[in-house]
mmCIF file of C-alpha atoms in Angstrom:
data_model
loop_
_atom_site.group_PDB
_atom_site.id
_atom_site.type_symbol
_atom_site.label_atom_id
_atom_site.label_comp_id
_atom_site.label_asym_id
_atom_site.label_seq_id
_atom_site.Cartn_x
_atom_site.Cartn_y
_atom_site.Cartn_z
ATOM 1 C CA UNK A 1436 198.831 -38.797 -102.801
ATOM 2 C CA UNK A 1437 196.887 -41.901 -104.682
ATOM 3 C CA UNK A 1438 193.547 -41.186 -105.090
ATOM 4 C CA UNK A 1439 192.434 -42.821 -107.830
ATOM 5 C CA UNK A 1440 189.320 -44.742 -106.620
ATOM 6 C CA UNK A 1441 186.211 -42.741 -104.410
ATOM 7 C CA UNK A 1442 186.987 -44.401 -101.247
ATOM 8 C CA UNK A 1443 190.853 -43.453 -101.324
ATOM 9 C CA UNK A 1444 189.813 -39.789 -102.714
ATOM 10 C CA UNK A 1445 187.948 -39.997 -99.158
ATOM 11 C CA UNK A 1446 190.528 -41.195 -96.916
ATOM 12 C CA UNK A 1447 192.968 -38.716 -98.336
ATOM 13 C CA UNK A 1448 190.165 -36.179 -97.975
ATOM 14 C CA UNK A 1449 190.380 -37.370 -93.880
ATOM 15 C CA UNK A 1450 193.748 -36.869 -93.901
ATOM 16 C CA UNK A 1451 193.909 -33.855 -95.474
ATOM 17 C CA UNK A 1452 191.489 -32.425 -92.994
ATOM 18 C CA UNK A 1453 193.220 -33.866 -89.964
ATOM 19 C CA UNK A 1454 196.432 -32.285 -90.789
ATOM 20 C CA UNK A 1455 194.901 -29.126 -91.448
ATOM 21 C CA UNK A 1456 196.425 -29.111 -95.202
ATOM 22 C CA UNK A 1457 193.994 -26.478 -96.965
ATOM 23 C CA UNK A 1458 196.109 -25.826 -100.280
ATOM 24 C CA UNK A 1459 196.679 -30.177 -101.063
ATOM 25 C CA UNK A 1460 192.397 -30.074 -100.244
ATOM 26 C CA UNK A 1461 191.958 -27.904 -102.955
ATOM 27 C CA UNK A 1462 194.549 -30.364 -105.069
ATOM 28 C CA UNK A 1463 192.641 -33.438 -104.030
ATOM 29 C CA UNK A 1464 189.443 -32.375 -105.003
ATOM 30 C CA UNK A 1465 189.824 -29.877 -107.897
ATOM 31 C CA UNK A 1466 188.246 -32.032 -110.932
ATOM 32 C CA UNK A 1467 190.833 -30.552 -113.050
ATOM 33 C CA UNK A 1468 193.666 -31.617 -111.625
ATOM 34 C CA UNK A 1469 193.150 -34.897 -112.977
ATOM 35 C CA UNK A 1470 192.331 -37.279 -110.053
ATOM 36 C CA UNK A 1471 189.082 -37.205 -108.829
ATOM 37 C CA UNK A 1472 186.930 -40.597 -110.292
ATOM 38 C CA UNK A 1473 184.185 -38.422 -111.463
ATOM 39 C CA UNK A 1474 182.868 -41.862 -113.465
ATOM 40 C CA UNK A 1475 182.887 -43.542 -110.163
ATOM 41 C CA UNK A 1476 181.081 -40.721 -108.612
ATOM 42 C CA UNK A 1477 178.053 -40.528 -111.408
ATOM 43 C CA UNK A 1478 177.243 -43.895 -110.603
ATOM 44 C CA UNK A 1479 177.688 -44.330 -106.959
ATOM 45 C CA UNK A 1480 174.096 -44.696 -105.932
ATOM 46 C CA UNK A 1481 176.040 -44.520 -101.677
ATOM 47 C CA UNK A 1482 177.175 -41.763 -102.401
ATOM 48 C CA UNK A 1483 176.551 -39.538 -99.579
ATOM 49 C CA UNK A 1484 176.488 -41.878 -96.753
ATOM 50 C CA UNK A 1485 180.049 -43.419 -98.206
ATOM 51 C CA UNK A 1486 181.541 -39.494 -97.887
ATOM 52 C CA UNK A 1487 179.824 -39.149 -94.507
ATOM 53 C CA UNK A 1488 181.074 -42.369 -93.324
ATOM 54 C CA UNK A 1489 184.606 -42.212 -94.702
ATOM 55 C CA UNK A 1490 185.228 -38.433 -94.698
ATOM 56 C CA UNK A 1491 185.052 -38.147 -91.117
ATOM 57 C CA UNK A 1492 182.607 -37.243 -88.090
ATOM 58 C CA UNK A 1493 183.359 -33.453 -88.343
ATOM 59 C CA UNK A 1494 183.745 -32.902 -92.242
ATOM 60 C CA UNK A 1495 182.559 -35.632 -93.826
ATOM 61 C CA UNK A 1496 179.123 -33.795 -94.539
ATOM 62 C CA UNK A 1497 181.286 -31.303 -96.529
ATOM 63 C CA UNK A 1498 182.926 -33.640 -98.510
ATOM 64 C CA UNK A 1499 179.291 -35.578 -99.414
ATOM 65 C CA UNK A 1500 177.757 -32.098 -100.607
ATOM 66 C CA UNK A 1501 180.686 -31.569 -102.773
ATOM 67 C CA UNK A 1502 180.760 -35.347 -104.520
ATOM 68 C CA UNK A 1503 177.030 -35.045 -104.860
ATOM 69 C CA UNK A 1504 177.358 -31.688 -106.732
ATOM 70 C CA UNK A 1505 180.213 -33.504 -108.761
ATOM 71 C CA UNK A 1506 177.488 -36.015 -109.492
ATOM 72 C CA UNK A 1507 175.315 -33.985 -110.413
ATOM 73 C CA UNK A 1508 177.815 -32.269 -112.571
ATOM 74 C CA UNK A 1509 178.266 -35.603 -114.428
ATOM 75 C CA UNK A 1510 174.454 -36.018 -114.861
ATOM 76 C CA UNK A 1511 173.809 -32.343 -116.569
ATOM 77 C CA UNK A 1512 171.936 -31.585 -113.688
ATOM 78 C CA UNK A 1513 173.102 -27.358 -113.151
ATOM 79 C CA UNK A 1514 170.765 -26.027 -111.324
ATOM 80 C CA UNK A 1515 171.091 -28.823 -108.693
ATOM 81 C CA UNK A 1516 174.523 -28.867 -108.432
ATOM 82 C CA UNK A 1517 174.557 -25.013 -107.993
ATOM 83 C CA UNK A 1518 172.084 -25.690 -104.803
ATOM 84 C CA UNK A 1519 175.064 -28.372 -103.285
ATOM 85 C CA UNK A 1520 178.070 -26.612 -103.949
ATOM 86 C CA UNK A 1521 176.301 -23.222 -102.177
ATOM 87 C CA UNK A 1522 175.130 -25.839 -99.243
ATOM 88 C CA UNK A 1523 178.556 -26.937 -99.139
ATOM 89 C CA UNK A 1524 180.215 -23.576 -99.055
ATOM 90 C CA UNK A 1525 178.054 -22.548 -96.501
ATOM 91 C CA UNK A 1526 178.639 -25.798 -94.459
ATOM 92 C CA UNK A 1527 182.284 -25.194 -94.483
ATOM 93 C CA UNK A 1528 182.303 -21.531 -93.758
ATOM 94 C CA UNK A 1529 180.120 -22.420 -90.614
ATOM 95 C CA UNK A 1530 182.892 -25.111 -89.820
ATOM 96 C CA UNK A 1531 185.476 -22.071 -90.368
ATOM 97 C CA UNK A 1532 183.598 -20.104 -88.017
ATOM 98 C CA UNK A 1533 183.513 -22.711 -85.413
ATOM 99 C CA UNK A 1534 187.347 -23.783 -85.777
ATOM 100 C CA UNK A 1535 189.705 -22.223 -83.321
ATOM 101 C CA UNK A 1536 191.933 -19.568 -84.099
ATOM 102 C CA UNK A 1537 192.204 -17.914 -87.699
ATOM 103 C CA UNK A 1538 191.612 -21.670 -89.047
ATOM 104 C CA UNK A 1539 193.458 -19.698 -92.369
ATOM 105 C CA UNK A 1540 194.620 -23.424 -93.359
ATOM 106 C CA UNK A 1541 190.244 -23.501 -94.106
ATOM 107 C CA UNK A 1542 190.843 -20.659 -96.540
ATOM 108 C CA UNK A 1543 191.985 -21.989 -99.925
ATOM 109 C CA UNK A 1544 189.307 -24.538 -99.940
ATOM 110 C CA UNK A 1545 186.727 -21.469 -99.217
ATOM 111 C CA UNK A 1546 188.240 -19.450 -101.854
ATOM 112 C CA UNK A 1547 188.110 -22.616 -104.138
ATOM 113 C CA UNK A 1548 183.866 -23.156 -103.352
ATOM 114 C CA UNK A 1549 183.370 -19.478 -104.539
ATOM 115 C CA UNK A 1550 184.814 -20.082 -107.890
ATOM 116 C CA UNK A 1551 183.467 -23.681 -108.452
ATOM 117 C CA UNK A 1552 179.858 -21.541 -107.617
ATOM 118 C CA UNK A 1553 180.694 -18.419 -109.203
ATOM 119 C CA UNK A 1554 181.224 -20.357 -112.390
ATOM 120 C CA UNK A 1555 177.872 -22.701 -112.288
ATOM 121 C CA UNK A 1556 176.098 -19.586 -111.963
ATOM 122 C CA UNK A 1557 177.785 -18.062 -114.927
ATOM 123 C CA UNK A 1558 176.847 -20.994 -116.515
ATOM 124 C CA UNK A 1559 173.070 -21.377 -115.856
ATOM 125 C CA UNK A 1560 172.243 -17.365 -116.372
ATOM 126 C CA UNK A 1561 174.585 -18.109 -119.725
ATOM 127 C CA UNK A 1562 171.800 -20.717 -120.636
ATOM 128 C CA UNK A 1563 168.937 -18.136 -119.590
ATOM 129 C CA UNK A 1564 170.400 -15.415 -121.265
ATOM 130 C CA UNK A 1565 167.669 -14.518 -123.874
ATOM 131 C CA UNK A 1566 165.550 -14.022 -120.426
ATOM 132 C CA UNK A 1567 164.642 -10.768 -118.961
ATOM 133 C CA UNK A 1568 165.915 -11.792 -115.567
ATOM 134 C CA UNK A 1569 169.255 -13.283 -116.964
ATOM 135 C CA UNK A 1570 171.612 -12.464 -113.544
ATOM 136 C CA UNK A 1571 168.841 -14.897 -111.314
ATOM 137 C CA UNK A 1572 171.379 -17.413 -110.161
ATOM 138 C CA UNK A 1573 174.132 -15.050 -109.653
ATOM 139 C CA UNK A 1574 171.671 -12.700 -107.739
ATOM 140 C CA UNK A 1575 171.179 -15.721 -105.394
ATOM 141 C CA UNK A 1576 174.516 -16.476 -104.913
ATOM 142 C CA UNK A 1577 174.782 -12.577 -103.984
ATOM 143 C CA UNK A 1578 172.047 -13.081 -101.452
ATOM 144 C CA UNK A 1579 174.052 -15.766 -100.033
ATOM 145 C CA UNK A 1580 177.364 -13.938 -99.813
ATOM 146 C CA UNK A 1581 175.682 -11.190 -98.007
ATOM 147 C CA UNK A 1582 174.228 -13.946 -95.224
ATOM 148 C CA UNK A 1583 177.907 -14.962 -94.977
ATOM 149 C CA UNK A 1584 179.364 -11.748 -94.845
ATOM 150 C CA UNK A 1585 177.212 -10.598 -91.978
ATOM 151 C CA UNK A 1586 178.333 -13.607 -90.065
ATOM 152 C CA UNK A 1587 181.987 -13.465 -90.617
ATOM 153 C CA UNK A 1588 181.859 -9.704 -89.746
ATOM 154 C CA UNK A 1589 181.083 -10.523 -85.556
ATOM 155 C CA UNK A 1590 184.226 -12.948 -86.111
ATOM 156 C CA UNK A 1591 187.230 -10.996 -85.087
ATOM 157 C CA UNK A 1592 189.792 -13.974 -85.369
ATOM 158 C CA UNK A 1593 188.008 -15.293 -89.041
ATOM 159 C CA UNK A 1594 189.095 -11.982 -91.162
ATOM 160 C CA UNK A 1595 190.933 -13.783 -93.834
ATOM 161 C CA UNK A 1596 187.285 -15.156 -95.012
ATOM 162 C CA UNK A 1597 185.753 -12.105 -94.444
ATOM 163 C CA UNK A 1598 187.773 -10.278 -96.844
ATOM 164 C CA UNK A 1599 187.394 -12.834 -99.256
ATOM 165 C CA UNK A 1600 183.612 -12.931 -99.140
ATOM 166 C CA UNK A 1601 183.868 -9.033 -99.363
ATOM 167 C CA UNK A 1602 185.896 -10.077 -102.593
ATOM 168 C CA UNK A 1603 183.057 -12.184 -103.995
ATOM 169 C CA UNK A 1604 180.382 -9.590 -103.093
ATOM 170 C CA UNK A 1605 182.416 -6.767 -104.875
ATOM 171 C CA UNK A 1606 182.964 -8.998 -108.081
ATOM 172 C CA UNK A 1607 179.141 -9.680 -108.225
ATOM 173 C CA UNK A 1608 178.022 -6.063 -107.149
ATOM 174 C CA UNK A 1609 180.535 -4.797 -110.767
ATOM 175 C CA UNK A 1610 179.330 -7.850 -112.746
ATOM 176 C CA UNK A 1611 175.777 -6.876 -112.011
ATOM 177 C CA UNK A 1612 176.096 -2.566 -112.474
ATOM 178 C CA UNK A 1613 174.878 -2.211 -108.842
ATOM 179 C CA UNK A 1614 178.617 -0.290 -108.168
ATOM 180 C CA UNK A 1615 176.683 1.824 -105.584
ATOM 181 C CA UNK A 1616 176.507 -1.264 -103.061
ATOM 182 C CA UNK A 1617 180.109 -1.462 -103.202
ATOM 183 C CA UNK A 1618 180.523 1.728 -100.787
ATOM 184 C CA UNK A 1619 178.645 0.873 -97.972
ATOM 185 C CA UNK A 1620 180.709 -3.094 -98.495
ATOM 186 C CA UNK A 1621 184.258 -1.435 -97.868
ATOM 187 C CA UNK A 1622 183.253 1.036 -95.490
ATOM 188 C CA UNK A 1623 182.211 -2.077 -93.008
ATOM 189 C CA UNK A 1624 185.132 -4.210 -94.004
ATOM 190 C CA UNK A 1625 187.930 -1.243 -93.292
ATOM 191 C CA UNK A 1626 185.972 0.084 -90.095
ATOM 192 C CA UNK A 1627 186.054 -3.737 -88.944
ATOM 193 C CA UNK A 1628 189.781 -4.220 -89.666
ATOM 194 C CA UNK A 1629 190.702 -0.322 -88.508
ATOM 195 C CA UNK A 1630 188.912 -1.286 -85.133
ATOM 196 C CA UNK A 1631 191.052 -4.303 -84.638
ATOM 197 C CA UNK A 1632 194.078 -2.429 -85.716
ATOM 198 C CA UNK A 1633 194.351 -4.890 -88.338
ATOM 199 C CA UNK A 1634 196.637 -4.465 -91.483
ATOM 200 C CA UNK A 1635 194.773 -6.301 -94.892
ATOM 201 C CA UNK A 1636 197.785 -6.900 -96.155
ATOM 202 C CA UNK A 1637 198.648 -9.057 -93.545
ATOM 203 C CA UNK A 1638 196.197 -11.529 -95.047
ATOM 204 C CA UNK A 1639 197.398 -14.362 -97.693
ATOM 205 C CA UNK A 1640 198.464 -12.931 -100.971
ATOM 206 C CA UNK A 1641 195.626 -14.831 -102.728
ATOM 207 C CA UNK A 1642 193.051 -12.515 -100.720
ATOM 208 C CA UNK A 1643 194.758 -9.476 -99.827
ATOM 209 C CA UNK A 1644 195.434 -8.922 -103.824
ATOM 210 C CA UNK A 1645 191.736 -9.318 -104.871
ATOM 211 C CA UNK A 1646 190.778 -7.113 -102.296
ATOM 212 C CA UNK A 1647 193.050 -4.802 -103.325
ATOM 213 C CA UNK A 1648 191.961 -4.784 -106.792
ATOM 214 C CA UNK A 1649 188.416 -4.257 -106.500
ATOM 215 C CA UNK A 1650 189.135 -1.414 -103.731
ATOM 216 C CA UNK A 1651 190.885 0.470 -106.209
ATOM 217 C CA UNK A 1652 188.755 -0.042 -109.249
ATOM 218 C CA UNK A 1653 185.941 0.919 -106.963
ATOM 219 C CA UNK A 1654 187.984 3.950 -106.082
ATOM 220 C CA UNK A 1655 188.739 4.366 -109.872
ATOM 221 C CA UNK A 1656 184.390 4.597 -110.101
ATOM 222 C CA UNK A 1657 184.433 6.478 -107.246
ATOM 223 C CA UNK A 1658 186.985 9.245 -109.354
ATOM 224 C CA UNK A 1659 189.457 8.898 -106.876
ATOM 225 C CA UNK A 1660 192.198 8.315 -108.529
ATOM 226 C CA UNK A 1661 194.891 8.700 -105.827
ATOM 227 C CA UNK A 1662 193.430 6.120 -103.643
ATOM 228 C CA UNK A 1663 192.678 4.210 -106.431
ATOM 229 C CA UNK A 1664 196.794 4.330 -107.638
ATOM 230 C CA UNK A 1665 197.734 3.448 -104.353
ATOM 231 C CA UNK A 1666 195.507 0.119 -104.187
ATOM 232 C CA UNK A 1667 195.971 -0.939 -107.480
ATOM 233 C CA UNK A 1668 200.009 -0.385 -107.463
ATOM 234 C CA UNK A 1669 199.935 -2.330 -104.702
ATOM 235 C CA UNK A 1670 198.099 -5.417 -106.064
ATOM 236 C CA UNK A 1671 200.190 -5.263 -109.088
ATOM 237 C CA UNK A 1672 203.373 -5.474 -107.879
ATOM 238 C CA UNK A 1673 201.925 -8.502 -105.392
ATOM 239 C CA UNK A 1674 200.455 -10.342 -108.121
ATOM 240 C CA UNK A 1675 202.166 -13.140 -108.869
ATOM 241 C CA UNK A 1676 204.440 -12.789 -112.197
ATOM 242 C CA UNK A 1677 202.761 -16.192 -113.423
ATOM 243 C CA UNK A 1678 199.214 -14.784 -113.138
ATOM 244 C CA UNK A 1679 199.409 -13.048 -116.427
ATOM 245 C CA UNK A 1680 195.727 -12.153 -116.639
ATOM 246 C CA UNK A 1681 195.082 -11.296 -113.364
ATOM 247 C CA UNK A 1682 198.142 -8.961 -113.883
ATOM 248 C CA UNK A 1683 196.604 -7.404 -117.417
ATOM 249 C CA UNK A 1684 193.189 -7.362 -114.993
ATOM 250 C CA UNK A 1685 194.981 -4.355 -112.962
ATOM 251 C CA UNK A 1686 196.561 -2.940 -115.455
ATOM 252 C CA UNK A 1687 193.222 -1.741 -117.441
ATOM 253 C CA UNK A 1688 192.550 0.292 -114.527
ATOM 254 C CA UNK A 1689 196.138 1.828 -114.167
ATOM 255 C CA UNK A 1690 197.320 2.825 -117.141
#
């Protein structure tokens, strides 16, 4: 897959989307895999209409909010790349939403959004962190999990992104000490799935093993430790061998 220059990076981009090949998206477009021309892209002054142009009628507004939060990455400019990359995961999930079927090839590129905006965040309260208020930009991203969440939970055939936005709500609801919101979080996500007669560990791995994780440290919280055995066990021993700290992650909470 060349895509060494912007406008191939956008025709592969096309492709990518056309084919419905989530996990090479996230391989394309993943700064640190090596081959996206971030020089190119902090000095394109066509940016955006060269993405919307090239990237196609029905994603190509995704893939301009994403290279202009690259650019702004390039130009030191944090707080407005945290703004695109939220506009762009919100674009996308509304494109997930509107996709037929479980559109679960849209998923890994979802997943990948969160973390690029999880980690800005981190990054921006990091720089505020002598401030009283030093969770602001993760408390917004928060505010727009819960937005998503709400959507995703009237969308019985999209519950591979709902769990996963459960995932990042969880994460943020520990990170911030508000534990207590994590209750009424799972209650909706199993009574959604138990309705549907829907197993969670049907979902992919990647998902189904986060979910898993925080379910059963929230159980550990919670002092139920049974439950919280039974979820954590079970994320362990489907956590990849290779994800050593992800692995270590789940151990804390069983030993």
């Amino acid at each position: 897959m060349s895509s060494s220059s912007l406008a191939g990076l956008c025709g592969t981009f096309r492709r990518c989307t056309d084919r419905e090949e989530g996990v090479q998206l996230v391989q394309l477009l993943d700064p640190d895999k090596g081959k996206v021309p971030l020089r190119e892209i902090g000095r394109n002054d066509r940016l955006q209409e060269l993405a919307q142009t090239q990237g196609g009628e029905h994603y190509g507004e995704v893939l301009s909010l994403y290279l202009q939060s690259l650019q702004c990455r390039v130009r030191s400019e944090g707080v407005r790349e945290l703004e695109l990359i939220c506009t762009c995961l919100k674009t996308w999930v509304q494109r997930y939403i509107e996709a037929e079927g479980s559109g679960l090839w849209m998923t890994p590129f979802m997943i990948y959004l969160s973390m690029v905006s999880r980690k800005v965040a981190a990054q921006l309260d990091q720089a505020k962190r002598s401030e009283a208020n030093s969770d602001a930009y993760l408390k917004k991203l928060v505010e727009i999990h819960r937005d998503l969440f709400q959507k995703l939970n009237k969308e019985r055939t999209k519950r591979a992104g709902h769990v996963w936005v459960c995932c990042e709500l969880l994460r943020a609801y520990f990170k911030l000490g508000q534990v207590s919101q994590c209750s009424f979080l799972l209650n909706a996500v199993t009574q959604s799935l138990n309705k549907d007669g829907f197993n969670p560990t049907d979902l992919p791995k990647a998902i189904c093993v986060t979910f898993y994780f925080y379910w059963g440290k929230h159980c550990v919280f919670d002092h139920n430790l049974r439950d919280a055995d039974e979820r954590l066990t079970w994320a362990f021993n489907n956590c990849p061998e290779k994800s050593k700290s992800n692995r270590r992650r789940i151990l804390l909470y069983l030993v």
